[in-house]
Amino acid sequence: MNAPDRYERFVVPEGMKKVSYERDQKIMNAATFTVQREDHTIGNVVRMQLHRDPSVLFAGYRLPHPLQYKLVIKIQTTSQSSPMQAYNLAVNDLDKELDHLKQVFQEEINQKQSEYY
Amino acid sequence: MDSVSYTRFPTVRIRELKDDYLKFELRDTDTSIANALRRIMIAEVPTLAIDLVEIESNSSVLNDEFIAHRLGLIPLRSERAMEMRLSRDCDACDGDASCDYCSIEFTLNVKCTSDQTLDVTSHDLVSSDPSVVPVDNSFAQDISGFDAPEARGILIVKLRRGQELKLRAIARKGIGKDHAKWSPAATVAFQFEPEIHINEALMETLSLEEKKEWVDSCPTKVFEVDPQTQQVMVVDAEAYTYDEEILKKAEAMGKPGLVEIISREDSFIFTVESTGAVQSAQMFVNAIDILKSKLDAVRLSFDTEEADDQFGELGHHMRGGGISVILLRTSFNSVP
């Protein structure tokens, strides 16, 4: 009766932004990003990538409630960088890593398949 | 400006490659990526499945919605799925799944006229698109000669003389998150690769019987005593299930530290089994593409609004925001 529809988990409704952020009032260089309709799949990946950045002092993510399909990422950086920069850098680096992985995997597949023939 | 990048460069080595089964090693990447790919393979790789069923006549023993449910679960060959549009996004037909870009029509028309029970199977479904048919495993059979169960197609319902089933079904693109019928994965699992170090010096102090006893205490065959050299060798490191029986046995024998087993955190062994809707290797490639597009969608763009500054942290507390945060980490490391 109260259960949300299944497609709510991944369909962003009209007018809602996928990503938005708020600067932290009291702490310098800290911000909270809210990503709509995403879950641990990218939350964990982005968080782990943020940890690899030495200018990131704090990076964490949570899903505030299992029935609210959004993701909250909190980032604090040193003054060398900004949370927005760190976030974008993390996403770009992940993109490159996945490109590399796809290329390596397809080479392996082609090699393996050519072994059969 | 940042010109540094913290990318990793993963490596892959394929062990086994069949149409619906893939086993490979993934190295030099993080657990989060391996897990994300696993989650996407199970829940977000799109496939095709029957979604709308219009029943004209059904005099079988199963009721209409039962048969519709069973039809939805039949795996369809979904190579086309990645290029197709989702029905609700389709502009050619107002989103009601009536055009070729976003849906495929099937018909089923069976009547039992003989005295024998008639099995209505997935072979009886007639598709409007020859590239999208129910998965057929009969080609992958070993040549055994007899009519093995898999060769007959997936059973939908059985009919007696005089019973009839006539229906029209429409298949659409979807993902596992919406309904499990759209999941292309039978099993996707990964394990950490274990690293086993045997303390040779301590091992020398054991007699042959003690060695054999210790090797046998492991429920799976990980070690073996080489008959010629009488040394304990590692036969199959991956068979180790982290049950620690051998560690306890070593302690019981008075030799703690006989062997050290650690799981390497950056080395994974993936096992991917598909239902046949998508080839296993293709499923993994699709998963990578989908993860990339998700990351693309999540990037900050110039028009990402900053929420009203007045209601930043304070508003969050007022709205009852929780305090439990997954894995805090503060670090004051300088650049290594």
CSV table of C-alpha atoms in Angstrom, one decimal, chain B:
chain,number,residue,atom,x,y,z
B,1,MET,CA,44.6,23.0,-11.6
B,2,ASP,CA,44.8,19.3,-11.2
B,3,SER,CA,46.9,17.5,-13.7
B,4,VAL,CA,47.5,14.5,-11.5
B,5,SER,CA,45.3,11.5,-11.8
B,6,TYR,CA,44.8,8.6,-9.4
B,7,THR,CA,43.7,6.0,-12.0
B,8,ARG,CA,44.4,2.4,-11.5
B,9,PHE,CA,45.2,0.1,-14.4
B,10,PRO,CA,43.4,-3.2,-14.0
B,11,THR,CA,44.5,-6.4,-15.7
B,12,VAL,CA,42.4,-9.3,-16.8
B,13,ARG,CA,43.3,-12.9,-17.4
B,14,ILE,CA,40.5,-15.2,-18.7
B,15,ARG,CA,40.5,-18.7,-17.5
B,16,GLU,CA,37.5,-20.2,-19.1
B,17,LEU,CA,35.2,-18.8,-21.8
B,18,LYS,CA,32.0,-20.4,-22.9
B,19,ASP,CA,28.8,-18.9,-24.2
B,20,ASP,CA,27.1,-18.8,-20.9
B,21,TYR,CA,29.9,-19.2,-18.5
B,22,LEU,CA,33.0,-17.0,-17.9
B,23,LYS,CA,35.7,-17.3,-15.3
B,24,PHE,CA,38.4,-14.7,-15.2
B,25,GLU,CA,40.9,-13.0,-12.9
B,26,LEU,CA,40.7,-9.3,-12.3
B,27,ARG,CA,43.8,-7.7,-10.8
B,28,ASP,CA,45.0,-4.3,-9.7
B,29,THR,CA,41.6,-2.8,-9.0
B,30,ASP,CA,39.5,-2.1,-6.0
B,31,THR,CA,36.9,-4.1,-4.3
B,32,SER,CA,34.3,-1.4,-4.9
B,33,ILE,CA,34.7,-1.7,-8.7
B,34,ALA,CA,34.5,-5.4,-8.6
B,35,ASN,CA,31.3,-5.2,-6.4
B,36,ALA,CA,29.8,-2.4,-8.6
B,37,LEU,CA,30.3,-4.6,-11.7
B,38,ARG,CA,28.7,-7.5,-10.0
B,39,ARG,CA,25.7,-5.5,-8.8
B,40,ILE,CA,25.3,-4.0,-12.3
B,41,MET,CA,25.5,-7.4,-14.0
B,42,ILE,CA,22.7,-8.7,-11.8
B,43,ALA,CA,20.4,-5.7,-11.7
B,44,GLU,CA,21.2,-3.2,-14.4
B,45,VAL,CA,22.2,-4.8,-17.6
B,46,PRO,CA,19.1,-4.5,-19.8
B,47,THR,CA,17.5,-7.4,-21.5
B,48,LEU,CA,14.2,-8.2,-23.1
B,49,ALA,CA,11.3,-10.0,-21.5
B,50,ILE,CA,7.6,-10.4,-22.1
B,51,ASP,CA,5.8,-7.6,-20.2
B,52,LEU,CA,2.3,-7.3,-21.6
B,53,VAL,CA,0.1,-10.3,-22.3
B,54,GLU,CA,-3.3,-10.2,-24.0
B,55,ILE,CA,-5.1,-13.6,-23.7
B,56,GLU,CA,-7.7,-14.4,-26.2
B,57,SER,CA,-8.5,-17.9,-25.1
B,58,ASN,CA,-7.3,-20.0,-22.2
B,59,SER,CA,-9.0,-23.2,-21.2
B,60,SER,CA,-5.9,-24.7,-19.6
B,61,VAL,CA,-5.7,-25.7,-15.9
B,62,LEU,CA,-3.6,-22.6,-15.1
B,63,ASN,CA,-5.3,-19.2,-14.8
B,64,ASP,CA,-4.5,-16.2,-17.0
B,65,GLU,CA,-2.2,-14.3,-14.7
B,66,PHE,CA,-0.3,-17.5,-13.8
B,67,ILE,CA,0.5,-18.1,-17.5
B,68,ALA,CA,1.4,-14.4,-18.0
B,69,HIS,CA,3.8,-14.6,-15.1
B,70,ARG,CA,5.4,-17.7,-16.5
B,71,LEU,CA,5.7,-16.1,-19.9
B,72,GLY,CA,7.5,-13.1,-18.4
B,73,LEU,CA,10.1,-15.3,-16.9
B,74,ILE,CA,11.1,-16.9,-20.1
B,75,PRO,CA,14.6,-15.7,-21.1
B,76,LEU,CA,14.7,-14.1,-24.5
B,77,ARG,CA,17.9,-13.6,-26.6
B,78,SER,CA,18.6,-9.9,-26.0
B,79,GLU,CA,21.5,-8.9,-28.1
B,80,ARG,CA,19.3,-6.1,-29.4
B,81,ALA,CA,18.5,-4.8,-25.9
B,82,MET,CA,21.4,-2.4,-25.5
B,83,GLU,CA,20.4,-0.4,-28.6
B,84,MET,CA,16.7,-0.5,-28.0
B,85,ARG,CA,14.8,2.2,-26.2
B,86,LEU,CA,12.9,1.9,-23.0
B,87,SER,CA,9.2,1.8,-23.7
B,88,ARG,CA,8.4,4.8,-21.5
B,89,ASP,CA,11.1,6.9,-23.3
B,90,CYS,CA,9.8,6.0,-26.8
B,91,ASP,CA,8.6,8.9,-28.8
B,92,ALA,CA,7.4,6.9,-31.8
B,93,CYS,CA,4.5,5.3,-30.1
B,94,ASP,CA,3.5,7.4,-27.0
B,95,GLY,CA,5.1,4.9,-24.7
B,96,ASP,CA,2.5,2.2,-25.0
B,97,ALA,CA,4.9,-0.4,-26.5
B,98,SER,CA,3.3,-0.6,-29.9
B,99,CYS,CA,6.2,0.2,-32.2
B,100,ASP,CA,9.2,-1.7,-33.5
B,101,TYR,CA,11.8,0.5,-31.8
B,102,CYS,CA,10.8,-0.4,-28.3
B,103,SER,CA,8.9,-3.6,-28.3
B,104,ILE,CA,8.6,-7.1,-29.9
B,105,GLU,CA,5.4,-9.0,-30.4
B,106,PHE,CA,5.0,-12.7,-29.8
B,107,THR,CA,2.0,-14.9,-30.5
B,108,LEU,CA,1.1,-18.3,-29.1
B,109,ASN,CA,-1.6,-20.4,-30.5
B,110,VAL,CA,-1.9,-24.0,-29.3
B,111,LYS,CA,-4.7,-26.4,-29.2
B,112,CYS,CA,-4.5,-30.0,-28.0
B,113,THR,CA,-6.3,-32.3,-30.4
B,114,SER,CA,-4.7,-35.7,-29.6
B,115,ASP,CA,-5.3,-37.9,-26.6
B,116,GLN,CA,-1.8,-37.4,-25.4
B,117,THR,CA,-0.9,-34.5,-23.1
B,118,LEU,CA,0.4,-31.6,-25.1
B,119,ASP,CA,3.3,-29.6,-23.6
B,120,VAL,CA,3.2,-26.0,-24.5
B,121,THR,CA,6.8,-24.8,-24.5
B,122,SER,CA,8.8,-21.8,-25.4
B,123,HIS,CA,9.3,-23.3,-28.8
B,124,ASP,CA,5.7,-22.5,-29.5
B,125,LEU,CA,6.2,-18.8,-29.1
B,126,VAL,CA,6.3,-17.1,-32.5
B,127,SER,CA,8.3,-13.9,-32.6
B,128,SER,CA,7.8,-10.9,-34.9
B,129,ASP,CA,11.6,-10.4,-34.9
B,130,PRO,CA,13.7,-13.4,-35.7
B,131,SER,CA,16.7,-12.2,-33.7
B,132,VAL,CA,14.7,-12.1,-30.5
B,133,VAL,CA,13.6,-15.6,-29.6
B,134,PRO,CA,13.4,-17.6,-26.4
B,135,VAL,CA,16.7,-18.9,-25.4
B,136,ASP,CA,17.4,-22.3,-26.8
B,137,ASN,CA,20.0,-24.5,-25.2
B,138,SER,CA,19.6,-27.5,-27.4
B,139,PHE,CA,22.6,-26.6,-29.5
B,140,ALA,CA,24.8,-26.6,-26.5
B,141,GLN,CA,23.9,-30.2,-25.7
B,142,ASP,CA,26.5,-32.9,-25.7
B,143,ILE,CA,25.5,-35.3,-28.5
B,144,SER,CA,23.8,-37.8,-26.4
B,145,GLY,CA,21.1,-38.8,-28.9
B,146,PHE,CA,18.1,-38.9,-26.6
B,147,ASP,CA,15.5,-36.1,-26.1
B,148,ALA,CA,17.1,-34.4,-23.1
B,149,PRO,CA,14.8,-32.0,-21.1
B,150,GLU,CA,16.6,-28.9,-22.2
B,151,ALA,CA,16.2,-29.6,-25.8
B,152,ARG,CA,12.4,-29.4,-25.6
B,153,GLY,CA,12.2,-25.8,-24.7
B,154,ILE,CA,10.9,-24.2,-21.5
B,155,LEU,CA,7.6,-25.7,-20.4
B,156,ILE,CA,4.8,-23.2,-20.0
B,157,VAL,CA,1.7,-25.3,-19.5
B,158,LYS,CA,0.3,-28.7,-20.3
B,159,LEU,CA,-2.9,-29.2,-22.2
B,160,ARG,CA,-5.4,-32.0,-22.4
B,161,ARG,CA,-7.6,-32.8,-25.3
B,162,GLY,CA,-9.9,-29.9,-26.1
B,163,GLN,CA,-7.9,-27.3,-24.2
B,164,GLU,CA,-6.6,-24.3,-26.0
B,165,LEU,CA,-4.3,-21.4,-25.3
B,166,LYS,CA,-4.2,-18.4,-27.6
B,167,LEU,CA,-2.5,-15.2,-26.7
B,168,ARG,CA,-0.5,-12.2,-27.8
B,169,ALA,CA,2.5,-11.0,-25.8
B,170,ILE,CA,4.7,-7.9,-26.0
B,171,ALA,CA,8.3,-8.0,-24.9
B,172,ARG,CA,10.0,-4.8,-23.7
B,173,LYS,CA,13.4,-3.7,-22.5
B,174,GLY,CA,14.0,-3.5,-18.8
B,175,ILE,CA,16.5,-4.0,-16.0
B,176,GLY,CA,16.7,-6.4,-13.1
B,177,LYS,CA,16.1,-3.6,-10.6
B,178,ASP,CA,12.6,-3.3,-12.0
B,179,HIS,CA,11.7,-7.0,-12.0
B,180,ALA,CA,13.9,-10.1,-11.7
B,181,LYS,CA,12.7,-11.4,-15.1
B,182,TRP,CA,15.0,-8.8,-16.8
B,183,SER,CA,18.1,-10.0,-15.0
B,184,PRO,CA,20.5,-11.7,-17.5
B,185,ALA,CA,22.6,-13.2,-14.8
B,186,ALA,CA,22.2,-16.7,-13.4
B,187,THR,CA,25.1,-16.3,-11.0
B,188,VAL,CA,27.7,-13.6,-10.7
B,189,ALA,CA,30.2,-14.1,-7.9
B,190,PHE,CA,33.7,-13.0,-7.1
B,191,GLN,CA,36.2,-14.2,-4.5
B,192,PHE,CA,39.4,-12.8,-3.3
B,193,GLU,CA,42.4,-14.7,-4.4
B,194,PRO,CA,44.1,-16.3,-1.4
B,195,GLU,CA,47.8,-16.2,-0.8
B,196,ILE,CA,49.1,-19.2,1.2
B,197,HIS,CA,52.5,-19.1,2.8
B,198,ILE,CA,53.7,-22.3,4.4
B,199,ASN,CA,56.3,-22.0,7.1
B,200,GLU,CA,58.8,-24.5,5.8
B,201,ALA,CA,60.9,-24.6,8.9
B,202,LEU,CA,57.9,-25.5,11.1
B,203,MET,CA,56.7,-28.0,8.5
B,204,GLU,CA,60.0,-29.9,8.7
B,205,THR,CA,59.4,-30.7,12.3
B,206,LEU,CA,56.3,-32.7,11.4
B,207,SER,CA,56.4,-36.4,10.6
B,208,LEU,CA,54.9,-37.8,7.5
B,209,GLU,CA,51.8,-39.0,9.3
B,210,GLU,CA,51.3,-35.7,11.0
B,211,LYS,CA,51.6,-33.9,7.6
B,212,LYS,CA,49.0,-36.2,6.1
B,213,GLU,CA,46.7,-35.7,9.1
B,214,TRP,CA,47.0,-32.0,8.8
B,215,VAL,CA,46.4,-32.0,5.1
B,216,ASP,CA,43.3,-34.1,5.5
B,217,SER,CA,41.8,-31.8,8.1
B,218,CYS,CA,41.0,-29.3,5.4
B,219,PRO,CA,37.4,-29.9,4.2
B,220,THR,CA,38.4,-29.0,0.6
B,221,LYS,CA,41.5,-30.2,-1.2
B,222,VAL,CA,43.9,-27.3,-0.8
B,223,PHE,CA,47.1,-29.1,0.1
B,224,GLU,CA,48.6,-32.4,-0.7
B,225,VAL,CA,51.6,-34.4,0.4
B,226,ASP,CA,53.9,-35.0,-2.5
B,227,PRO,CA,54.8,-38.7,-2.3
B,228,GLN,CA,58.3,-38.4,-3.7
B,229,THR,CA,59.6,-35.4,-1.7
B,230,GLN,CA,57.2,-35.8,1.2
B,231,GLN,CA,56.6,-32.1,1.3
B,232,VAL,CA,53.3,-30.4,1.7
B,233,MET,CA,52.4,-28.6,-1.5
B,234,VAL,CA,49.6,-26.3,-2.4
B,235,VAL,CA,47.3,-28.0,-4.9
B,236,ASP,CA,44.5,-25.6,-5.3
B,237,ALA,CA,44.7,-22.3,-3.4
B,238,GLU,CA,41.3,-21.2,-4.5
B,239,ALA,CA,39.5,-24.2,-3.1
B,240,TYR,CA,40.1,-22.7,0.3
B,241,THR,CA,36.9,-21.5,1.8
B,242,TYR,CA,38.3,-19.5,4.8
B,243,ASP,CA,36.9,-22.0,7.2
B,244,GLU,CA,40.2,-22.0,9.3
B,245,GLU,CA,40.0,-25.7,10.0
B,246,ILE,CA,43.7,-26.2,9.1
B,247,LEU,CA,44.7,-23.3,11.3
B,248,LYS,CA,42.8,-24.8,14.3
B,249,LYS,CA,44.4,-28.2,13.5
B,250,ALA,CA,47.8,-26.7,13.4
B,251,GLU,CA,47.2,-25.1,16.8
B,252,ALA,CA,45.9,-28.4,18.2
B,253,MET,CA,49.0,-30.1,17.0
B,254,GLY,CA,51.0,-27.6,18.9
B,255,LYS,CA,52.3,-25.7,15.8
B,256,PRO,CA,50.6,-22.4,15.5
B,257,GLY,CA,51.8,-20.3,12.6
B,258,LEU,CA,52.4,-23.4,10.4
B,259,VAL,CA,50.6,-21.7,7.5
B,260,GLU,CA,49.6,-18.2,6.9
B,261,ILE,CA,46.6,-17.5,4.6
B,262,ILE,CA,45.7,-14.0,3.6
B,263,SER,CA,43.2,-12.8,1.0
B,264,ARG,CA,44.7,-10.4,-1.5
B,265,GLU,CA,42.5,-7.3,-1.5
B,266,ASP,CA,43.2,-6.3,-5.1
B,267,SER,CA,42.9,-9.6,-6.9
B,268,PHE,CA,39.6,-11.2,-7.7
B,269,ILE,CA,38.4,-14.3,-9.4
B,270,PHE,CA,35.0,-13.7,-11.1
B,271,THR,CA,32.6,-16.3,-12.1
B,272,VAL,CA,29.9,-15.1,-14.4
B,273,GLU,CA,27.0,-17.4,-15.5
B,274,SER,CA,24.3,-16.0,-17.7
B,275,THR,CA,20.8,-17.3,-18.4
B,276,GLY,CA,21.4,-17.2,-22.1
B,277,ALA,CA,19.8,-13.9,-22.7
B,278,VAL,CA,23.1,-12.2,-23.2
B,279,GLN,CA,26.5,-13.9,-23.6
B,280,SER,CA,28.6,-13.8,-20.4
B,281,ALA,CA,31.4,-11.9,-21.9
B,282,GLN,CA,29.0,-9.5,-23.5
B,283,MET,CA,27.3,-9.1,-20.2
B,284,PHE,CA,30.5,-8.0,-18.5
B,285,VAL,CA,31.3,-5.5,-21.3
B,286,ASN,CA,27.7,-4.1,-21.0
B,287,ALA,CA,28.2,-3.8,-17.3
B,288,ILE,CA,31.3,-1.7,-17.8
B,289,ASP,CA,29.4,0.5,-20.3
B,290,ILE,CA,26.6,1.0,-17.9
B,291,LEU,CA,28.9,1.9,-15.0
B,292,LYS,CA,30.5,4.5,-17.3
B,293,SER,CA,27.2,6.0,-18.2
B,294,LYS,CA,26.1,6.1,-14.6
B,295,LEU,CA,29.3,8.0,-13.7
B,296,ASP,CA,28.6,10.3,-16.6
B,297,ALA,CA,25.2,11.1,-15.3
B,298,VAL,CA,26.6,11.8,-11.8
B,299,ARG,CA,29.2,14.2,-12.9
B,300,LEU,CA,28.9,17.9,-11.8
B,301,SER,CA,28.0,20.1,-14.7
B,302,PHE,CA,27.9,23.9,-14.9
B,303,ASP,CA,24.2,24.0,-14.3
B,304,THR,CA,24.3,22.0,-11.1
B,305,GLU,CA,22.6,24.4,-8.7
B,306,GLU,CA,24.0,25.1,-5.4
B,307,ALA,CA,21.1,24.6,-3.0
B,308,ASP,CA,20.0,27.6,-1.0
B,309,ASP,CA,22.8,28.5,1.4
B,310,GLN,CA,20.5,29.5,4.1
B,311,PHE,CA,19.3,26.0,4.6
B,312,GLY,CA,22.5,24.1,4.4
B,313,GLU,CA,23.5,22.1,7.5
B,314,LEU,CA,20.9,23.6,9.8
B,315,GLY,CA,18.1,22.7,7.5
B,316,HIS,CA,19.5,19.2,7.2
B,317,HIS,CA,19.4,18.8,11.0
B,318,MET,CA,15.9,20.2,11.2
B,319,ARG,CA,14.6,17.7,8.7
B,320,GLY,CA,15.8,14.9,10.9
B,321,GLY,CA,19.0,13.9,9.0
B,322,GLY,CA,20.7,10.9,10.5
B,323,ILE,CA,24.1,10.8,11.9
B,324,SER,CA,25.3,7.4,10.9
B,325,VAL,CA,27.8,7.8,8.1
B,326,ILE,CA,29.3,4.8,6.4
B,327,LEU,CA,33.1,4.6,6.9
B,328,LEU,CA,34.4,8.0,8.1
B,329,ARG,CA,37.9,8.7,7.2
B,330,THR,CA,40.0,11.7,8.0
B,331,SER,CA,43.5,11.9,6.8
B,332,PHE,CA,46.2,14.4,7.1
B,333,ASN,CA,48.7,12.7,4.9
B,334,SER,CA,50.8,14.9,2.7
B,335,VAL,CA,51.3,13.8,-0.9
B,336,PRO,CA,53.3,10.6,-0.8
